[in-house]
Coordinates of C-alpha atoms in Angstrom, one line a residue:
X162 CA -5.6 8.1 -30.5
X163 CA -3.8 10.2 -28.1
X164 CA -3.9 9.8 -24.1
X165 CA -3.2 12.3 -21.1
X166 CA -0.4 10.8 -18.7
X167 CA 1.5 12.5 -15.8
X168 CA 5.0 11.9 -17.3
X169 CA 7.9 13.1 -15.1
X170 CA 11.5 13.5 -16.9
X171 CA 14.7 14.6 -15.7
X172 CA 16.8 17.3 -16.7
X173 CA 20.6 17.8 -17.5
X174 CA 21.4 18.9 -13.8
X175 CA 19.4 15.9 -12.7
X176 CA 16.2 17.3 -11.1
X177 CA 12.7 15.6 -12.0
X178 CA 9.7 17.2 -13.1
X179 CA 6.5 16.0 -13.6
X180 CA 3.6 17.0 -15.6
X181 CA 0.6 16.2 -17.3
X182 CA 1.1 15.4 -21.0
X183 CA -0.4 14.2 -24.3
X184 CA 1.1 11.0 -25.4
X185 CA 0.4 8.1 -27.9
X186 CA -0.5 4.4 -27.8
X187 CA 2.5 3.6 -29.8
X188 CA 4.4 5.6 -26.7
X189 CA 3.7 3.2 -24.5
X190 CA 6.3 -0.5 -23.3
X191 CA 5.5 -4.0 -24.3
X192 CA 3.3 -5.8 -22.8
X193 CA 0.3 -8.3 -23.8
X194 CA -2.6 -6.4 -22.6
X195 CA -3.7 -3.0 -22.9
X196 CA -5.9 -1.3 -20.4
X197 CA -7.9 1.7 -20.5
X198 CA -7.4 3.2 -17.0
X199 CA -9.8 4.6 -15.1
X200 CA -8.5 4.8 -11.4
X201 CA -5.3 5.1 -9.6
X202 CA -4.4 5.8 -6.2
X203 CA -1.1 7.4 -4.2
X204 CA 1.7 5.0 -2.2
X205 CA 4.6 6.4 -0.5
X206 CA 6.5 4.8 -3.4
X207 CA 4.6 6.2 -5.8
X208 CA 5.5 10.4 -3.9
X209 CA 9.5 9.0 -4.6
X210 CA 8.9 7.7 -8.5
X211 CA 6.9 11.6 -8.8
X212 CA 9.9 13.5 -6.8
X213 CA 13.4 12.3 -6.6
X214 CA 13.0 8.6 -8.2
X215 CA 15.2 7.3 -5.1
X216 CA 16.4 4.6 -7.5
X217 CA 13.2 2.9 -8.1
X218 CA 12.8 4.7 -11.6
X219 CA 15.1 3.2 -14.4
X220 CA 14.6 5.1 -17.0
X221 CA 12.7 8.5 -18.3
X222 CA 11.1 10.1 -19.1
X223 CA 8.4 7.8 -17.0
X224 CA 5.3 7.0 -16.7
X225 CA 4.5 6.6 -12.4
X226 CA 1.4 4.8 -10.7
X227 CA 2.0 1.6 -9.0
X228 CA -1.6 1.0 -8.8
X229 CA -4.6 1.1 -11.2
X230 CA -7.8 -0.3 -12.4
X231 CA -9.5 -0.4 -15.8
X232 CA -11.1 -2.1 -18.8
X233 CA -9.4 -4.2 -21.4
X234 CA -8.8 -2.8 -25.0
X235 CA -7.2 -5.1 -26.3
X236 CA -5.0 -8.6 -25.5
X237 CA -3.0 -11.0 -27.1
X238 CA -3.6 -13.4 -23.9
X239 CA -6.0 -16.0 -23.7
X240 CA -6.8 -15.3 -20.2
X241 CA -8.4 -11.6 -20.3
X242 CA -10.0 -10.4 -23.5
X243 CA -11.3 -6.9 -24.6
X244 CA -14.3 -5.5 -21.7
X245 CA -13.0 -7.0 -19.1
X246 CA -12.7 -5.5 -15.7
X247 CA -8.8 -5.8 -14.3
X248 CA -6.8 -4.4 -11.3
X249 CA -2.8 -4.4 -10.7
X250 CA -1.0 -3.8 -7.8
X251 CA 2.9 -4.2 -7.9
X252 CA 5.3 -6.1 -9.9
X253 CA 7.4 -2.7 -10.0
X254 CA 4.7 -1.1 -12.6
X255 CA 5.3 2.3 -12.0
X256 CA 8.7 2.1 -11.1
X257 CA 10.8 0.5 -13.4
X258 CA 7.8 -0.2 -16.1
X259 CA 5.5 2.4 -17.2
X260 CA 2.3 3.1 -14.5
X261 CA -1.4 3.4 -13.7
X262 CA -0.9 7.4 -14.1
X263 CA -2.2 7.3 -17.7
X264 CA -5.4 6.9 -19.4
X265 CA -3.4 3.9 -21.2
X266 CA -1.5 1.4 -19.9
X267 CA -0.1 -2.1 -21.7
X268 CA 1.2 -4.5 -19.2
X269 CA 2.2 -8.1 -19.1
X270 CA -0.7 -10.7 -18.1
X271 CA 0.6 -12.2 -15.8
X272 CA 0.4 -9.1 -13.8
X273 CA -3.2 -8.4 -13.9
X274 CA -5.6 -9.9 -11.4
X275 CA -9.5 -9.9 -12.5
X276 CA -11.3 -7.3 -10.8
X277 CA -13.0 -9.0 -7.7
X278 CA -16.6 -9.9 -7.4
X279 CA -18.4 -7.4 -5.5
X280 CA -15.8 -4.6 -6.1
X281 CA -16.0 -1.5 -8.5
X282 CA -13.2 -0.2 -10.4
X283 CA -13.3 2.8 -8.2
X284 CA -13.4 0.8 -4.7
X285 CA -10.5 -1.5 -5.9
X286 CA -8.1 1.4 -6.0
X287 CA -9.4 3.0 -2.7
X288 CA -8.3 -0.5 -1.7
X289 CA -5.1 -0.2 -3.7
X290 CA -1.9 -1.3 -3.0
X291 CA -2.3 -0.2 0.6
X292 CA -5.0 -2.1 1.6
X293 CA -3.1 -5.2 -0.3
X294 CA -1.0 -5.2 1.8
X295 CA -2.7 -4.4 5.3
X296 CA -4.9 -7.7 4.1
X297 CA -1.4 -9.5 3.7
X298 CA -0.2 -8.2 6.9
X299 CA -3.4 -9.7 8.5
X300 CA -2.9 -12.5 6.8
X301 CA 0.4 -13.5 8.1
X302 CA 0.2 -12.8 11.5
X303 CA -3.4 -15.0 11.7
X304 CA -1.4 -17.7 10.4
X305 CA 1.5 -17.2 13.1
X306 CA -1.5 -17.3 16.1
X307 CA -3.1 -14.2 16.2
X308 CA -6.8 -14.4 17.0
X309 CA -9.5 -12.2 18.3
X310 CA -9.4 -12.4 22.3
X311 CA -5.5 -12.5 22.5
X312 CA -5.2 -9.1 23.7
X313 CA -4.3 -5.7 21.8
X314 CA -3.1 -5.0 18.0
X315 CA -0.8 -2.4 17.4
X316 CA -1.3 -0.9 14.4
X317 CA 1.8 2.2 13.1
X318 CA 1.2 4.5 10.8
X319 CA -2.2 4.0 11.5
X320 CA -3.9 7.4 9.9
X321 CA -1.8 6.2 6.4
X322 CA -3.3 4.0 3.5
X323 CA -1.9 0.7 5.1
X324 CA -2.7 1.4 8.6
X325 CA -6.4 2.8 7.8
X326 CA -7.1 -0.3 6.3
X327 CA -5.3 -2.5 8.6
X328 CA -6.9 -0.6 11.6
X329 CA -10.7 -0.8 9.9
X330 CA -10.3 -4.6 8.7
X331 CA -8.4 -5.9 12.4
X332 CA -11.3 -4.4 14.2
X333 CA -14.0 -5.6 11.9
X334 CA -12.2 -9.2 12.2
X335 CA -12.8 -8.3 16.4
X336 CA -9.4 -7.4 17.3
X337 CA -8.8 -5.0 20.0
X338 CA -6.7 -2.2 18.1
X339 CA -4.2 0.4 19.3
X340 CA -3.5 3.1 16.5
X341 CA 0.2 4.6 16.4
X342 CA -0.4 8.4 14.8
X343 CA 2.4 11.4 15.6
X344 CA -0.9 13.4 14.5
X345 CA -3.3 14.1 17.7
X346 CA -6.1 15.7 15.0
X347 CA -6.7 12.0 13.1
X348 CA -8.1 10.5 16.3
X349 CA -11.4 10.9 15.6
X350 CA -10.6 9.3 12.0
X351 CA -8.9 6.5 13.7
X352 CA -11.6 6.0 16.3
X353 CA -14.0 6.1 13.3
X354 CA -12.5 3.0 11.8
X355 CA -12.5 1.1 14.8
X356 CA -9.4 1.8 17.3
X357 CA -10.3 1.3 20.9
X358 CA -7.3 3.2 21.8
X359 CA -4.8 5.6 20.0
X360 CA -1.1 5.4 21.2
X361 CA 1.0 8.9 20.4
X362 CA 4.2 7.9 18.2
X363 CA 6.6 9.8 20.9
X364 CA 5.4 6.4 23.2
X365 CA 6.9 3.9 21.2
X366 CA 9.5 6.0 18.8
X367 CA 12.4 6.4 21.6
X368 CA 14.8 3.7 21.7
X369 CA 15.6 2.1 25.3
X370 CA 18.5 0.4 26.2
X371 CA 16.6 -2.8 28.0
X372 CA 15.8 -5.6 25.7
X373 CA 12.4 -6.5 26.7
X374 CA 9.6 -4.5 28.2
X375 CA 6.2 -5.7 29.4
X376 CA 4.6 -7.8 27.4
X377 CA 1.8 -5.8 26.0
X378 CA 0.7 -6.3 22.3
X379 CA -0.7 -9.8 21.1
X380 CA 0.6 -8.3 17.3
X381 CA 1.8 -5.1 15.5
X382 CA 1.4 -4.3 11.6
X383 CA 4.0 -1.8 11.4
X384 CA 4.5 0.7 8.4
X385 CA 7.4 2.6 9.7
X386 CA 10.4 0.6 10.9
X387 CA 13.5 1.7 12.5
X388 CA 13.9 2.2 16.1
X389 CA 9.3 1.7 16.1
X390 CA 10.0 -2.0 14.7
X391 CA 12.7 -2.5 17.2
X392 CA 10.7 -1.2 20.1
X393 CA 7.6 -2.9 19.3
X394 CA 9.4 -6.2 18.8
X395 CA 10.1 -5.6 23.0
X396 CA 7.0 -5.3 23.7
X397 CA 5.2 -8.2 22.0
X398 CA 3.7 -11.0 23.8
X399 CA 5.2 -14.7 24.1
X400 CA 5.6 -16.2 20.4
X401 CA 3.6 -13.2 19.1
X402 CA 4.3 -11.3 15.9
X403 CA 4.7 -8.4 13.9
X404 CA 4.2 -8.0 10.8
X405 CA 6.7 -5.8 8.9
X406 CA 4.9 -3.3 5.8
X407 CA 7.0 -0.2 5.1
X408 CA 10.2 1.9 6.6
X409 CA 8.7 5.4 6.5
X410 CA 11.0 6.1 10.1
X411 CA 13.8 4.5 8.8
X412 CA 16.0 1.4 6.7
X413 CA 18.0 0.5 9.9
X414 CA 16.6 -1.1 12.7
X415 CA 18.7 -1.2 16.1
X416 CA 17.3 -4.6 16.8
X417 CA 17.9 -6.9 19.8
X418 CA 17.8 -10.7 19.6
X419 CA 16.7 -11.6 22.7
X420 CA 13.0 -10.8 22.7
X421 CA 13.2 -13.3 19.2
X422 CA 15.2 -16.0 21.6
X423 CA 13.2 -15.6 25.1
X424 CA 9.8 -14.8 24.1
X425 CA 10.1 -16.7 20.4
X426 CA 9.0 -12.5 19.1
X427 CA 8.8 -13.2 15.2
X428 CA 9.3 -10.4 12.6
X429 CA 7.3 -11.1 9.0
X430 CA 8.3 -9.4 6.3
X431 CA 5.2 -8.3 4.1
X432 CA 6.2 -8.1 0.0
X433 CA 3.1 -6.9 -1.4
X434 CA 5.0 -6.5 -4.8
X435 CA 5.5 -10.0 -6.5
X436 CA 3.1 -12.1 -4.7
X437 CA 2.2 -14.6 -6.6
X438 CA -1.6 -15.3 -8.5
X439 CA -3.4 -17.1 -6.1
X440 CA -2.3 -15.4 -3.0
X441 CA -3.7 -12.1 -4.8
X442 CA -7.0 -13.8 -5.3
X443 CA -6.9 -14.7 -1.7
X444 CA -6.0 -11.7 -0.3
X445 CA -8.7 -9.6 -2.5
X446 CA -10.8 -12.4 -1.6
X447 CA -10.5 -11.8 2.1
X448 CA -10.7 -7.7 1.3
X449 CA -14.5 -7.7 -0.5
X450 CA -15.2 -9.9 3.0
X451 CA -13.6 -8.5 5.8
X452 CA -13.6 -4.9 5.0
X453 CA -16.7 -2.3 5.1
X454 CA -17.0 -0.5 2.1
X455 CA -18.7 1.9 3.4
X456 CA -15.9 2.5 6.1
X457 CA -13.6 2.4 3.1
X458 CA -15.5 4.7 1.6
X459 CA -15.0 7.3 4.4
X460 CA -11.3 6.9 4.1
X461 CA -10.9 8.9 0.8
X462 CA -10.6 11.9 -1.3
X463 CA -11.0 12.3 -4.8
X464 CA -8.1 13.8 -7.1
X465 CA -7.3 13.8 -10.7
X466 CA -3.8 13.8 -12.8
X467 CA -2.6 16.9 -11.9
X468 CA -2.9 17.2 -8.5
X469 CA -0.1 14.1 -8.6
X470 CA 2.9 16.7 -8.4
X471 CA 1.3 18.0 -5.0
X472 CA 0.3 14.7 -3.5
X473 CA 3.7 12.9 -4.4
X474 CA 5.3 15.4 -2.1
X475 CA 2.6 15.7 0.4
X476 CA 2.8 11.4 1.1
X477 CA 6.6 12.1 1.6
X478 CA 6.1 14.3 4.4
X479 CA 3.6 12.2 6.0
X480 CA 0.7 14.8 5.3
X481 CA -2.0 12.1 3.3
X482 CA -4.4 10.9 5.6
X483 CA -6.1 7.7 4.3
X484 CA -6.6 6.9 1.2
X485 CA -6.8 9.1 -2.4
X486 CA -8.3 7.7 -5.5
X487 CA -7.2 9.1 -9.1
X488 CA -10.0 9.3 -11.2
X489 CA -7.3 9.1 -14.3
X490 CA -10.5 8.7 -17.0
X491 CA -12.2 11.7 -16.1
X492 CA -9.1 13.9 -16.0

């Protein structure tokens, strides 16, 4: 029985397109379990693998969607079995293996995670990658010190997927939480979710030639890198941390050692992408607790296969607010 799937292939000259398109179960890769999708979401990884690839796409044509949730069809794996309820997030699905942008997807077991308790399909993807992640971030810098009472959290990116989450889930935790945005109209979005205080991005995007400022921020989740990362790192408290998420500003980093030597400043990287079982569990685990649905809830917009072209482009350019869930079944 035949599926719809946003399939983007490349031409001759080398440009991508992307379109919705009737495929087959027998189209689609190996894998041990077969899922009938139902939602998806939209990641700044997921606007390259529509658009330009940027080398995360292998081969096409291809299948994108890093995320999705959905039902069981059919397994050969002990561990899920048909009707069951799964999510996936990562493992390079929708990059270099075929994505959540289908009606169908077959996978590899090991890369599913049961949906969690309390969670619908629908609020697992509004979660998505993004708020994976933001719960990861949090994560690691709680287990590097950070408590509620140690001062401010500085949250990038905030109006984005990972920064919506991280800003609504540090505040609900009791954090004081300063929202980075080069967009003056999200404020009363960001407020919404819980930052005391939003911080324009011209503040802390300039790069300065001293190697420490004030001690300001008791820890940063940051989605944007470059000369924000470096700047932040200046700014953090004594053997405080930030917690490093994405590089929307930029791969290099004009870093100085000696806030990392004087003041013991420590950078964590956050993989979201091949974390193993059980820190998935915990993670999502921590997610059902420490995040208001009905916050979360508030954070998105609804959109179906073939408005994927438009939002690829539009997460590129920094023009997605929140977070936007594919209903890929009802398409």
């Amino acid at each position: 029985m035949g599926f719809e799937a946003l399939v983007v292939d490349k031409d001759a000259e080398g440009k991508t397109h992307a379109a919705v398109r009737r495929l087959e179960v027998d189209d689609l890769p190996a894998g041990e379990v077969t899922v009938a999708v139902h939602y998806s979401t939209v990641n700044y990884k997921d606007g390259l693998c529509i658009g330009p690839g940027a080398g995360l796409v292998r081969k096409y044509p291809h299948v994108p969607g890093v995320d999705f949730a959905g039902i069981v069809e059919d397994s050969s794996d002990p561990r899920y079995a048909p009707g069951d309820a799964v999510v996936l997030t990562g493992w390079r699905v929708g990059e270099a293996h075929w994505g959540g942008y289908a009606q169908k997807a077959r996978v590899r077991a090991d890369w599913l995670v049961p949906l969690p308790e309390g969670l619908t399909l629908r609020q697992a993807m509004a979660i998505g990658t993004a708020g994976f992640t933001a719960m990861l971030a949090v994560i690691a810098l709680e287990e590097h010190g950070l408590a509620p009472g140690h001062g401010p959290v500085l949250v990038t990116g905030a109006a984005g997927g990972v920064g919506s989450v991280a800003v609504a889930v540090l505040a609900r935790l009791g954090h004081e939480v300063a929202a980075v945005t080069g967009r003056p109209e999200t404020e009363g979005y960001l407020r919404g979710l819980g930052a005391s205080r939003i911080v324009p991005r011209e503040e802390i995007a300039e790069a300065i030639a001293r190697p420490m400022e004030s001690e300001t921020w008791a820890g940063c989740i940051d989605a944007v890198g470059g000369t924000v990362l470096a700047r932040v790192t200046k700014q953090l408290k004594y053997r405080c941390s930030v917690a490093a998420v994405g590089n929307a500003g930029g791969l290099d980093v004009p870093l100085s050692v000696i806030p990392l030597l004087l003041r013991g400043v420590n950078i964590l990287g956050i993989d979201s992408v091949l974390q193993p079982f059980e820190n998935r569990i915990r993670a999502w685990g921590r997610l059902t607790r420490d995040l208001d649905l009905d916050m979360l809830e508030g954070m998105v917009r609804s959109a179906t296969l073939a408005d994927l072209p438009g939002l690829g482009r539009d997460i590129l350019k920094g023009r997605v607010q929140g977070r936007v869930v594919v209903d890929v079944a009802g398409t």
